[in-house]
Amino acid sequence: MNVGVLVSGRGSNLQALLDRLQGGDCQVVAVGSNKAEAPALRRAREADVPVRVFPHADYADRASHDLAMADWLQARGAEIIVLAGYMALLDSVFIGRFPDRIVNVHPSLLPAFPGVRAIEQAVEYGVKVFGVTVHLVDEGVDTGAILAQRAIELGTMSDPAEVHQHLQRIEHELLPEVVLRMARGEVRRDPDNPRRLLVG
Ligand code: GAR
């Protein structure tokens, strides 16, 4: 299965995907971004993966922006889409093009702390156990069905940057693992509860 990745930032999760997937049966075939300056794009170019920037300002609205991204990703052969630090909501037109095939990584144990500044909010709240969620994308904000989660004890950690470093180590392992499982057809919905995904 071919994977398309959307990024907006540093791209450490993209790097983890490239390191784990390239050269195998399931490869990253395209990397799209809404940010021309995203450092993630250099990682894609260095791995010889086609890159395209879709600046929001070039499109009349999010629907036409996301439609252009979906067209490009499909033309590159992408079947699974991974949001690896893609910091924008996706329009329903995009989601409809890749049903149950869009994966997001979020730095919290959903449904706690969806949306932006998840780590800062959790630290401020004083949670003791925190973690990472990999989930399918639907039209809500981090509301899609959960594929995998991993937790850590925060102990005395209270600096969001330090917590993020710990979470990223988990993300870099968990995200490629889930994408490979999805590519192998190991993800299905529980017939008795469609919100529940059975993985493996
Ligand atoms: C990741 O830590 C990911 O959890 C977060 O952005 C970071 C991107 O890092 N995503 C979200 O907050 C999505 N709501 P990266 O650019 O180094 O992969």
PDB file of C-alpha atoms and ligand atoms in Angstrom:
ATOM      1  CA  MET A   1       0.000   0.000   0.000  1.00  0.00           C
ATOM      2  CA  ASN A   2       1.175   3.491  -0.819  1.00  0.00           C
ATOM      3  CA  VAL A   3       1.184   6.129   1.864  1.00  0.00           C
ATOM      4  CA  GLY A   4       0.715   9.884   1.494  1.00  0.00           C
ATOM      5  CA  VAL A   5       1.819  12.078   4.393  1.00  0.00           C
ATOM      6  CA  LEU A   6       0.639  15.589   5.283  1.00  0.00           C
ATOM      7  CA  VAL A   7       2.894  17.778   7.399  1.00  0.00           C
ATOM      8  CA  SER A   8       3.066  21.328   8.730  1.00  0.00           C
ATOM      9  CA  GLY A   9       6.180  21.366  10.893  1.00  0.00           C
ATOM     10  CA  ARG A  10       9.401  19.714  11.944  1.00  0.00           C
ATOM     11  CA  GLY A  11       8.633  16.309  10.480  1.00  0.00           C
ATOM     12  CA  SER A  12      10.150  13.970  13.044  1.00  0.00           C
ATOM     13  CA  ASN A  13       7.162  11.652  12.612  1.00  0.00           C
ATOM     14  CA  LEU A  14       7.576  11.812   8.837  1.00  0.00           C
ATOM     15  CA  GLN A  15      11.225  10.814   9.373  1.00  0.00           C
ATOM     16  CA  ALA A  16      10.160   7.851  11.509  1.00  0.00           C
ATOM     17  CA  LEU A  17       7.789   6.748   8.731  1.00  0.00           C
ATOM     18  CA  LEU A  18      10.462   7.128   6.062  1.00  0.00           C
ATOM     19  CA  ASP A  19      13.001   5.207   8.160  1.00  0.00           C
ATOM     20  CA  ARG A  20      10.581   2.362   8.803  1.00  0.00           C
ATOM     21  CA  LEU A  21       8.684   2.110   5.506  1.00  0.00           C
ATOM     22  CA  GLN A  22      10.913   3.025   2.568  1.00  0.00           C
ATOM     23  CA  GLY A  23      12.265   0.001   0.724  1.00  0.00           C
ATOM     24  CA  GLY A  24       9.391  -2.232   1.898  1.00  0.00           C
ATOM     25  CA  ASP A  25       5.960  -3.133   0.484  1.00  0.00           C
ATOM     26  CA  CYS A  26       4.344  -0.077   2.042  1.00  0.00           C
ATOM     27  CA  GLN A  27       6.083   3.161   1.080  1.00  0.00           C
ATOM     28  CA  VAL A  28       5.650   6.904   1.412  1.00  0.00           C
ATOM     29  CA  VAL A  29       4.900   8.088  -2.146  1.00  0.00           C
ATOM     30  CA  ALA A  30       3.978  11.737  -1.571  1.00  0.00           C
ATOM     31  CA  VAL A  31       4.354  14.436   1.083  1.00  0.00           C
ATOM     32  CA  GLY A  32       2.031  17.437   1.060  1.00  0.00           C
ATOM     33  CA  SER A  33       2.117  20.505   3.264  1.00  0.00           C
ATOM     34  CA  ASN A  34       0.158  23.663   3.919  1.00  0.00           C
ATOM     35  CA  LYS A  35       3.423  25.390   4.986  1.00  0.00           C
ATOM     36  CA  ALA A  36       6.179  26.133   2.463  1.00  0.00           C
ATOM     37  CA  GLU A  37       8.677  26.646   5.278  1.00  0.00           C
ATOM     38  CA  ALA A  38       8.003  23.324   7.043  1.00  0.00           C
ATOM     39  CA  PRO A  39      11.362  21.627   7.810  1.00  0.00           C
ATOM     40  CA  ALA A  40       9.594  18.312   7.174  1.00  0.00           C
ATOM     41  CA  LEU A  41       9.741  19.022   3.431  1.00  0.00           C
ATOM     42  CA  ARG A  42      13.531  18.794   3.412  1.00  0.00           C
ATOM     43  CA  ARG A  43      13.315  15.322   4.959  1.00  0.00           C
ATOM     44  CA  ALA A  44      10.977  14.207   2.160  1.00  0.00           C
ATOM     45  CA  ARG A  45      13.214  15.656  -0.549  1.00  0.00           C
ATOM     46  CA  GLU A  46      16.263  13.969   0.956  1.00  0.00           C
ATOM     47  CA  ALA A  47      14.378  10.669   0.753  1.00  0.00           C
ATOM     48  CA  ASP A  48      13.471  11.365  -2.917  1.00  0.00           C
ATOM     49  CA  VAL A  49       9.768  11.516  -2.133  1.00  0.00           C
ATOM     50  CA  PRO A  50       7.708  13.937  -4.258  1.00  0.00           C
ATOM     51  CA  VAL A  51       6.685  17.038  -2.331  1.00  0.00           C
ATOM     52  CA  ARG A  52       4.024  19.640  -2.949  1.00  0.00           C
ATOM     53  CA  VAL A  53       3.050  22.716  -0.971  1.00  0.00           C
ATOM     54  CA  PHE A  54      -0.589  23.797  -0.852  1.00  0.00           C
ATOM     55  CA  PRO A  55      -0.666  27.263   0.755  1.00  0.00           C
ATOM     56  CA  HIS A  56      -4.130  28.054   2.114  1.00  0.00           C
ATOM     57  CA  ALA A  57      -3.869  31.561   0.620  1.00  0.00           C
ATOM     58  CA  ASP A  58      -3.860  30.110  -2.923  1.00  0.00           C
ATOM     59  CA  TYR A  59      -7.374  28.696  -2.565  1.00  0.00           C
ATOM     60  CA  ALA A  60     -10.801  30.289  -2.143  1.00  0.00           C
ATOM     61  CA  ASP A  61     -11.743  28.046   0.779  1.00  0.00           C
ATOM     62  CA  ARG A  62     -10.713  24.939   2.664  1.00  0.00           C
ATOM     63  CA  ALA A  63     -12.861  22.674   0.469  1.00  0.00           C
ATOM     64  CA  SER A  64     -11.022  23.668  -2.736  1.00  0.00           C
ATOM     65  CA  HIS A  65      -7.657  23.515  -0.933  1.00  0.00           C
ATOM     66  CA  ASP A  66      -8.315  20.039   0.404  1.00  0.00           C
ATOM     67  CA  LEU A  67      -9.756  18.852  -2.908  1.00  0.00           C
ATOM     68  CA  ALA A  68      -6.525  19.872  -4.671  1.00  0.00           C
ATOM     69  CA  MET A  69      -4.494  17.976  -2.045  1.00  0.00           C
ATOM     70  CA  ALA A  70      -6.692  14.887  -2.392  1.00  0.00           C
ATOM     71  CA  ASP A  71      -6.392  14.962  -6.208  1.00  0.00           C
ATOM     72  CA  TRP A  72      -2.609  15.236  -6.011  1.00  0.00           C
ATOM     73  CA  LEU A  73      -2.235  12.495  -3.399  1.00  0.00           C
ATOM     74  CA  GLN A  74      -4.470  10.137  -5.372  1.00  0.00           C
ATOM     75  CA  ALA A  75      -2.609  10.925  -8.597  1.00  0.00           C
ATOM     76  CA  ARG A  76       0.603   9.896  -6.763  1.00  0.00           C
ATOM     77  CA  GLY A  77      -1.090   6.609  -5.831  1.00  0.00           C
ATOM     78  CA  ALA A  78      -1.562   7.264  -2.108  1.00  0.00           C
ATOM     79  CA  GLU A  79      -4.087   4.911  -0.511  1.00  0.00           C
ATOM     80  CA  ILE A  80      -3.433   5.599   3.181  1.00  0.00           C
ATOM     81  CA  ILE A  81      -2.993   9.194   4.373  1.00  0.00           C
ATOM     82  CA  VAL A  82      -1.010   9.965   7.514  1.00  0.00           C
ATOM     83  CA  LEU A  83      -1.306  13.321   9.259  1.00  0.00           C
ATOM     84  CA  ALA A  84       2.145  13.686  10.813  1.00  0.00           C
ATOM     85  CA  GLY A  85       1.867  17.024  12.546  1.00  0.00           C
ATOM     86  CA  TYR A  86      -0.540  18.439   9.931  1.00  0.00           C
ATOM     87  CA  MET A  87      -1.993  21.351  11.879  1.00  0.00           C
ATOM     88  CA  ALA A  88      -5.245  22.068  10.028  1.00  0.00           C
ATOM     89  CA  LEU A  89      -8.667  20.483   9.922  1.00  0.00           C
ATOM     90  CA  LEU A  90      -9.546  18.492   6.815  1.00  0.00           C
ATOM     91  CA  ASP A  91     -12.700  19.187   4.850  1.00  0.00           C
ATOM     92  CA  SER A  92     -15.289  16.410   4.459  1.00  0.00           C
ATOM     93  CA  VAL A  93     -14.503  16.273   0.722  1.00  0.00           C
ATOM     94  CA  PHE A  94     -10.974  15.092   1.578  1.00  0.00           C
ATOM     95  CA  ILE A  95     -12.125  12.649   4.247  1.00  0.00           C
ATOM     96  CA  GLY A  96     -14.638  11.148   1.809  1.00  0.00           C
ATOM     97  CA  ARG A  97     -11.854  10.375  -0.675  1.00  0.00           C
ATOM     98  CA  PHE A  98     -10.015   8.111   1.791  1.00  0.00           C
ATOM     99  CA  PRO A  99     -12.715   6.445   3.909  1.00  0.00           C
ATOM    100  CA  ASP A 100     -11.247   4.881   7.075  1.00  0.00           C
ATOM    101  CA  ARG A 101      -7.808   5.431   5.568  1.00  0.00           C
ATOM    102  CA  ILE A 102      -6.657   8.674   7.239  1.00  0.00           C
ATOM    103  CA  VAL A 103      -4.513   8.312  10.350  1.00  0.00           C
ATOM    104  CA  ASN A 104      -3.571  11.051  12.814  1.00  0.00           C
ATOM    105  CA  VAL A 105      -1.115  11.090  15.700  1.00  0.00           C
ATOM    106  CA  HIS A 106      -2.142  13.247  18.652  1.00  0.00           C
ATOM    107  CA  PRO A 107      -0.136  14.056  21.797  1.00  0.00           C
ATOM    108  CA  SER A 108      -2.697  13.080  24.447  1.00  0.00           C
ATOM    109  CA  LEU A 109      -4.751  10.126  25.589  1.00  0.00           C
ATOM    110  CA  LEU A 110      -7.947  10.948  23.711  1.00  0.00           C
ATOM    111  CA  PRO A 111     -10.711  11.798  24.388  1.00  0.00           C
ATOM    112  CA  ALA A 112      -8.830  13.948  26.921  1.00  0.00           C
ATOM    113  CA  PHE A 113      -7.232  17.128  25.574  1.00  0.00           C
ATOM    114  CA  PRO A 114      -8.186  17.191  21.870  1.00  0.00           C
ATOM    115  CA  GLY A 115      -7.131  20.072  19.627  1.00  0.00           C
ATOM    116  CA  VAL A 116      -4.220  22.462  20.010  1.00  0.00           C
ATOM    117  CA  ARG A 117      -1.929  22.888  23.055  1.00  0.00           C
ATOM    118  CA  ALA A 118      -2.844  19.430  24.322  1.00  0.00           C
ATOM    119  CA  ILE A 119       0.364  18.966  26.307  1.00  0.00           C
ATOM    120  CA  GLU A 120       0.258  22.434  27.886  1.00  0.00           C
ATOM    121  CA  GLN A 121      -3.379  21.887  28.903  1.00  0.00           C
ATOM    122  CA  ALA A 122      -2.633  18.484  30.425  1.00  0.00           C
ATOM    123  CA  VAL A 123       0.346  19.793  32.390  1.00  0.00           C
ATOM    124  CA  GLU A 124      -1.710  22.744  33.642  1.00  0.00           C
ATOM    125  CA  TYR A 125      -4.496  20.345  34.629  1.00  0.00           C
ATOM    126  CA  GLY A 126      -2.008  18.292  36.644  1.00  0.00           C
ATOM    127  CA  VAL A 127      -2.563  14.876  35.042  1.00  0.00           C
ATOM    128  CA  LYS A 128      -0.306  12.087  36.317  1.00  0.00           C
ATOM    129  CA  VAL A 129      -0.666   9.697  33.387  1.00  0.00           C
ATOM    130  CA  PHE A 130      -0.425  10.995  29.856  1.00  0.00           C
ATOM    131  CA  GLY A 131       0.346   9.626  26.404  1.00  0.00           C
ATOM    132  CA  VAL A 132      -0.134   9.367  22.670  1.00  0.00           C
ATOM    133  CA  THR A 133      -3.119   8.402  20.528  1.00  0.00           C
ATOM    134  CA  VAL A 134      -3.091   7.208  16.942  1.00  0.00           C
ATOM    135  CA  HIS A 135      -6.585   7.420  15.506  1.00  0.00           C
ATOM    136  CA  LEU A 136      -8.653   7.521  12.336  1.00  0.00           C
ATOM    137  CA  VAL A 137      -9.671  10.974  11.177  1.00  0.00           C
ATOM    138  CA  ASP A 138     -13.310  11.962  10.941  1.00  0.00           C
ATOM    139  CA  GLU A 139     -14.866  15.411  10.604  1.00  0.00           C
ATOM    140  CA  GLY A 140     -14.472  16.320  14.271  1.00  0.00           C
ATOM    141  CA  VAL A 141     -11.425  17.573  16.134  1.00  0.00           C
ATOM    142  CA  ASP A 142      -9.532  14.432  17.186  1.00  0.00           C
ATOM    143  CA  THR A 143     -12.796  12.483  17.514  1.00  0.00           C
ATOM    144  CA  GLY A 144     -12.133   9.557  15.129  1.00  0.00           C
ATOM    145  CA  ALA A 145     -11.967   5.919  16.209  1.00  0.00           C
ATOM    146  CA  ILE A 146      -8.853   4.983  18.168  1.00  0.00           C
ATOM    147  CA  LEU A 147      -6.249   2.706  16.578  1.00  0.00           C
ATOM    148  CA  ALA A 148      -3.629   2.671  19.340  1.00  0.00           C
ATOM    149  CA  GLN A 149      -2.658   4.440  22.539  1.00  0.00           C
ATOM    150  CA  ARG A 150       0.375   4.330  24.772  1.00  0.00           C
ATOM    151  CA  ALA A 151       0.675   5.915  28.212  1.00  0.00           C
ATOM    152  CA  ILE A 152       3.498   7.228  30.348  1.00  0.00           C
ATOM    153  CA  GLU A 153       3.667   8.303  33.981  1.00  0.00           C
ATOM    154  CA  LEU A 154       4.541  11.986  34.144  1.00  0.00           C
ATOM    155  CA  GLY A 155       6.237  11.693  37.527  1.00  0.00           C
ATOM    156  CA  THR A 156       7.714  15.083  38.383  1.00  0.00           C
ATOM    157  CA  MET A 157       7.710  16.334  34.776  1.00  0.00           C
ATOM    158  CA  SER A 158       6.029  19.705  34.391  1.00  0.00           C
ATOM    159  CA  ASP A 159       7.811  21.252  31.404  1.00  0.00           C
ATOM    160  CA  PRO A 160       5.658  20.769  28.274  1.00  0.00           C
ATOM    161  CA  ALA A 161       8.762  20.612  26.074  1.00  0.00           C
ATOM    162  CA  GLU A 162      10.189  17.767  28.148  1.00  0.00           C
ATOM    163  CA  VAL A 163       6.862  15.922  28.088  1.00  0.00           C
ATOM    164  CA  HIS A 164       6.703  16.370  24.309  1.00  0.00           C
ATOM    165  CA  GLN A 165      10.165  14.825  23.934  1.00  0.00           C
ATOM    166  CA  HIS A 166       9.021  11.728  25.816  1.00  0.00           C
ATOM    167  CA  LEU A 167       5.816  11.542  23.789  1.00  0.00           C
ATOM    168  CA  GLN A 168       7.662  11.878  20.497  1.00  0.00           C
ATOM    169  CA  ARG A 169       9.759   8.804  21.261  1.00  0.00           C
ATOM    170  CA  ILE A 170       6.495   6.892  21.584  1.00  0.00           C
ATOM    171  CA  GLU A 171       4.995   8.489  18.465  1.00  0.00           C
ATOM    172  CA  HIS A 172       7.981   7.516  16.337  1.00  0.00           C
ATOM    173  CA  GLU A 173       7.461   3.861  17.239  1.00  0.00           C
ATOM    174  CA  LEU A 174       3.673   3.692  17.408  1.00  0.00           C
ATOM    175  CA  LEU A 175       2.726   5.598  14.240  1.00  0.00           C
ATOM    176  CA  PRO A 176       4.740   3.523  11.724  1.00  0.00           C
ATOM    177  CA  GLU A 177       3.625   0.340  13.517  1.00  0.00           C
ATOM    178  CA  VAL A 178      -0.059   1.249  13.127  1.00  0.00           C
ATOM    179  CA  VAL A 179       0.377   2.293   9.490  1.00  0.00           C
ATOM    180  CA  LEU A 180       2.030  -1.047   8.689  1.00  0.00           C
ATOM    181  CA  ARG A 181      -0.784  -2.934  10.414  1.00  0.00           C
ATOM    182  CA  MET A 182      -3.367  -0.974   8.438  1.00  0.00           C
ATOM    183  CA  ALA A 183      -1.495  -1.657   5.189  1.00  0.00           C
ATOM    184  CA  ARG A 184      -1.495  -5.383   6.015  1.00  0.00           C
ATOM    185  CA  GLY A 185      -5.288  -5.300   6.438  1.00  0.00           C
ATOM    186  CA  GLU A 186      -5.092  -5.892  10.194  1.00  0.00           C
ATOM    187  CA  VAL A 187      -7.568  -3.145  11.143  1.00  0.00           C
ATOM    188  CA  ARG A 188     -11.314  -3.812  11.188  1.00  0.00           C
ATOM    189  CA  ARG A 189     -14.350  -2.408  12.937  1.00  0.00           C
ATOM    190  CA  ASP A 190     -16.076  -4.331  15.712  1.00  0.00           C
ATOM    191  CA  PRO A 191     -19.456  -5.269  14.138  1.00  0.00           C
ATOM    192  CA  ASP A 192     -21.137  -4.779  17.554  1.00  0.00           C
ATOM    193  CA  ASN A 193     -19.626  -1.316  18.062  1.00  0.00           C
ATOM    194  CA  PRO A 194     -18.397   0.517  14.954  1.00  0.00           C
ATOM    195  CA  ARG A 195     -16.518   3.042  17.119  1.00  0.00           C
ATOM    196  CA  ARG A 196     -14.288   0.240  18.295  1.00  0.00           C
ATOM    197  CA  LEU A 197     -11.424  -0.788  16.026  1.00  0.00           C
ATOM    198  CA  LEU A 198      -9.916  -4.243  16.253  1.00  0.00           C
ATOM    199  CA  VAL A 199      -6.236  -4.098  15.388  1.00  0.00           C
ATOM    200  CA  GLY A 200      -4.166  -7.229  14.751  1.00  0.00           C
TER     201      GLY A 200
HETATM  202  C1  GAR B   1       3.618  15.607  17.000  1.00  0.00           C
HETATM  203  O1  GAR B   1       4.120  15.535  18.286  1.00  0.00           O
HETATM  204  C2  GAR B   1       2.138  15.336  16.978  1.00  0.00           C
HETATM  205  O2  GAR B   1       1.698  14.606  18.065  1.00  0.00           O
HETATM  206  C3  GAR B   1       1.553  16.715  16.996  1.00  0.00           C
HETATM  207  O3  GAR B   1       2.441  17.515  16.262  1.00  0.00           O
HETATM  208  C4  GAR B   1       3.737  17.014  16.428  1.00  0.00           C
HETATM  209  C5  GAR B   1       4.444  17.037  15.096  1.00  0.00           C
HETATM  210  O4  GAR B   1       5.777  16.758  15.277  1.00  0.00           O
HETATM  211  N1  GAR B   1       0.263  16.706  16.401  1.00  0.00           N
HETATM  212  C6  GAR B   1      -0.778  17.382  16.863  1.00  0.00           C
HETATM  213  O5  GAR B   1      -0.706  18.112  17.826  1.00  0.00           O
HETATM  214  C7  GAR B   1      -2.055  17.198  16.088  1.00  0.00           C
HETATM  215  N2  GAR B   1      -3.191  17.673  16.819  1.00  0.00           N
HETATM  216  P1  GAR B   1       6.709  16.434  14.043  1.00  0.00           P
HETATM  217  O6  GAR B   1       6.470  17.548  13.008  1.00  0.00           O
HETATM  218  O7  GAR B   1       8.094  16.450  14.599  1.00  0.00           O
HETATM  219  O8  GAR B   1       6.313  15.080  13.516  1.00  0.00           O
END
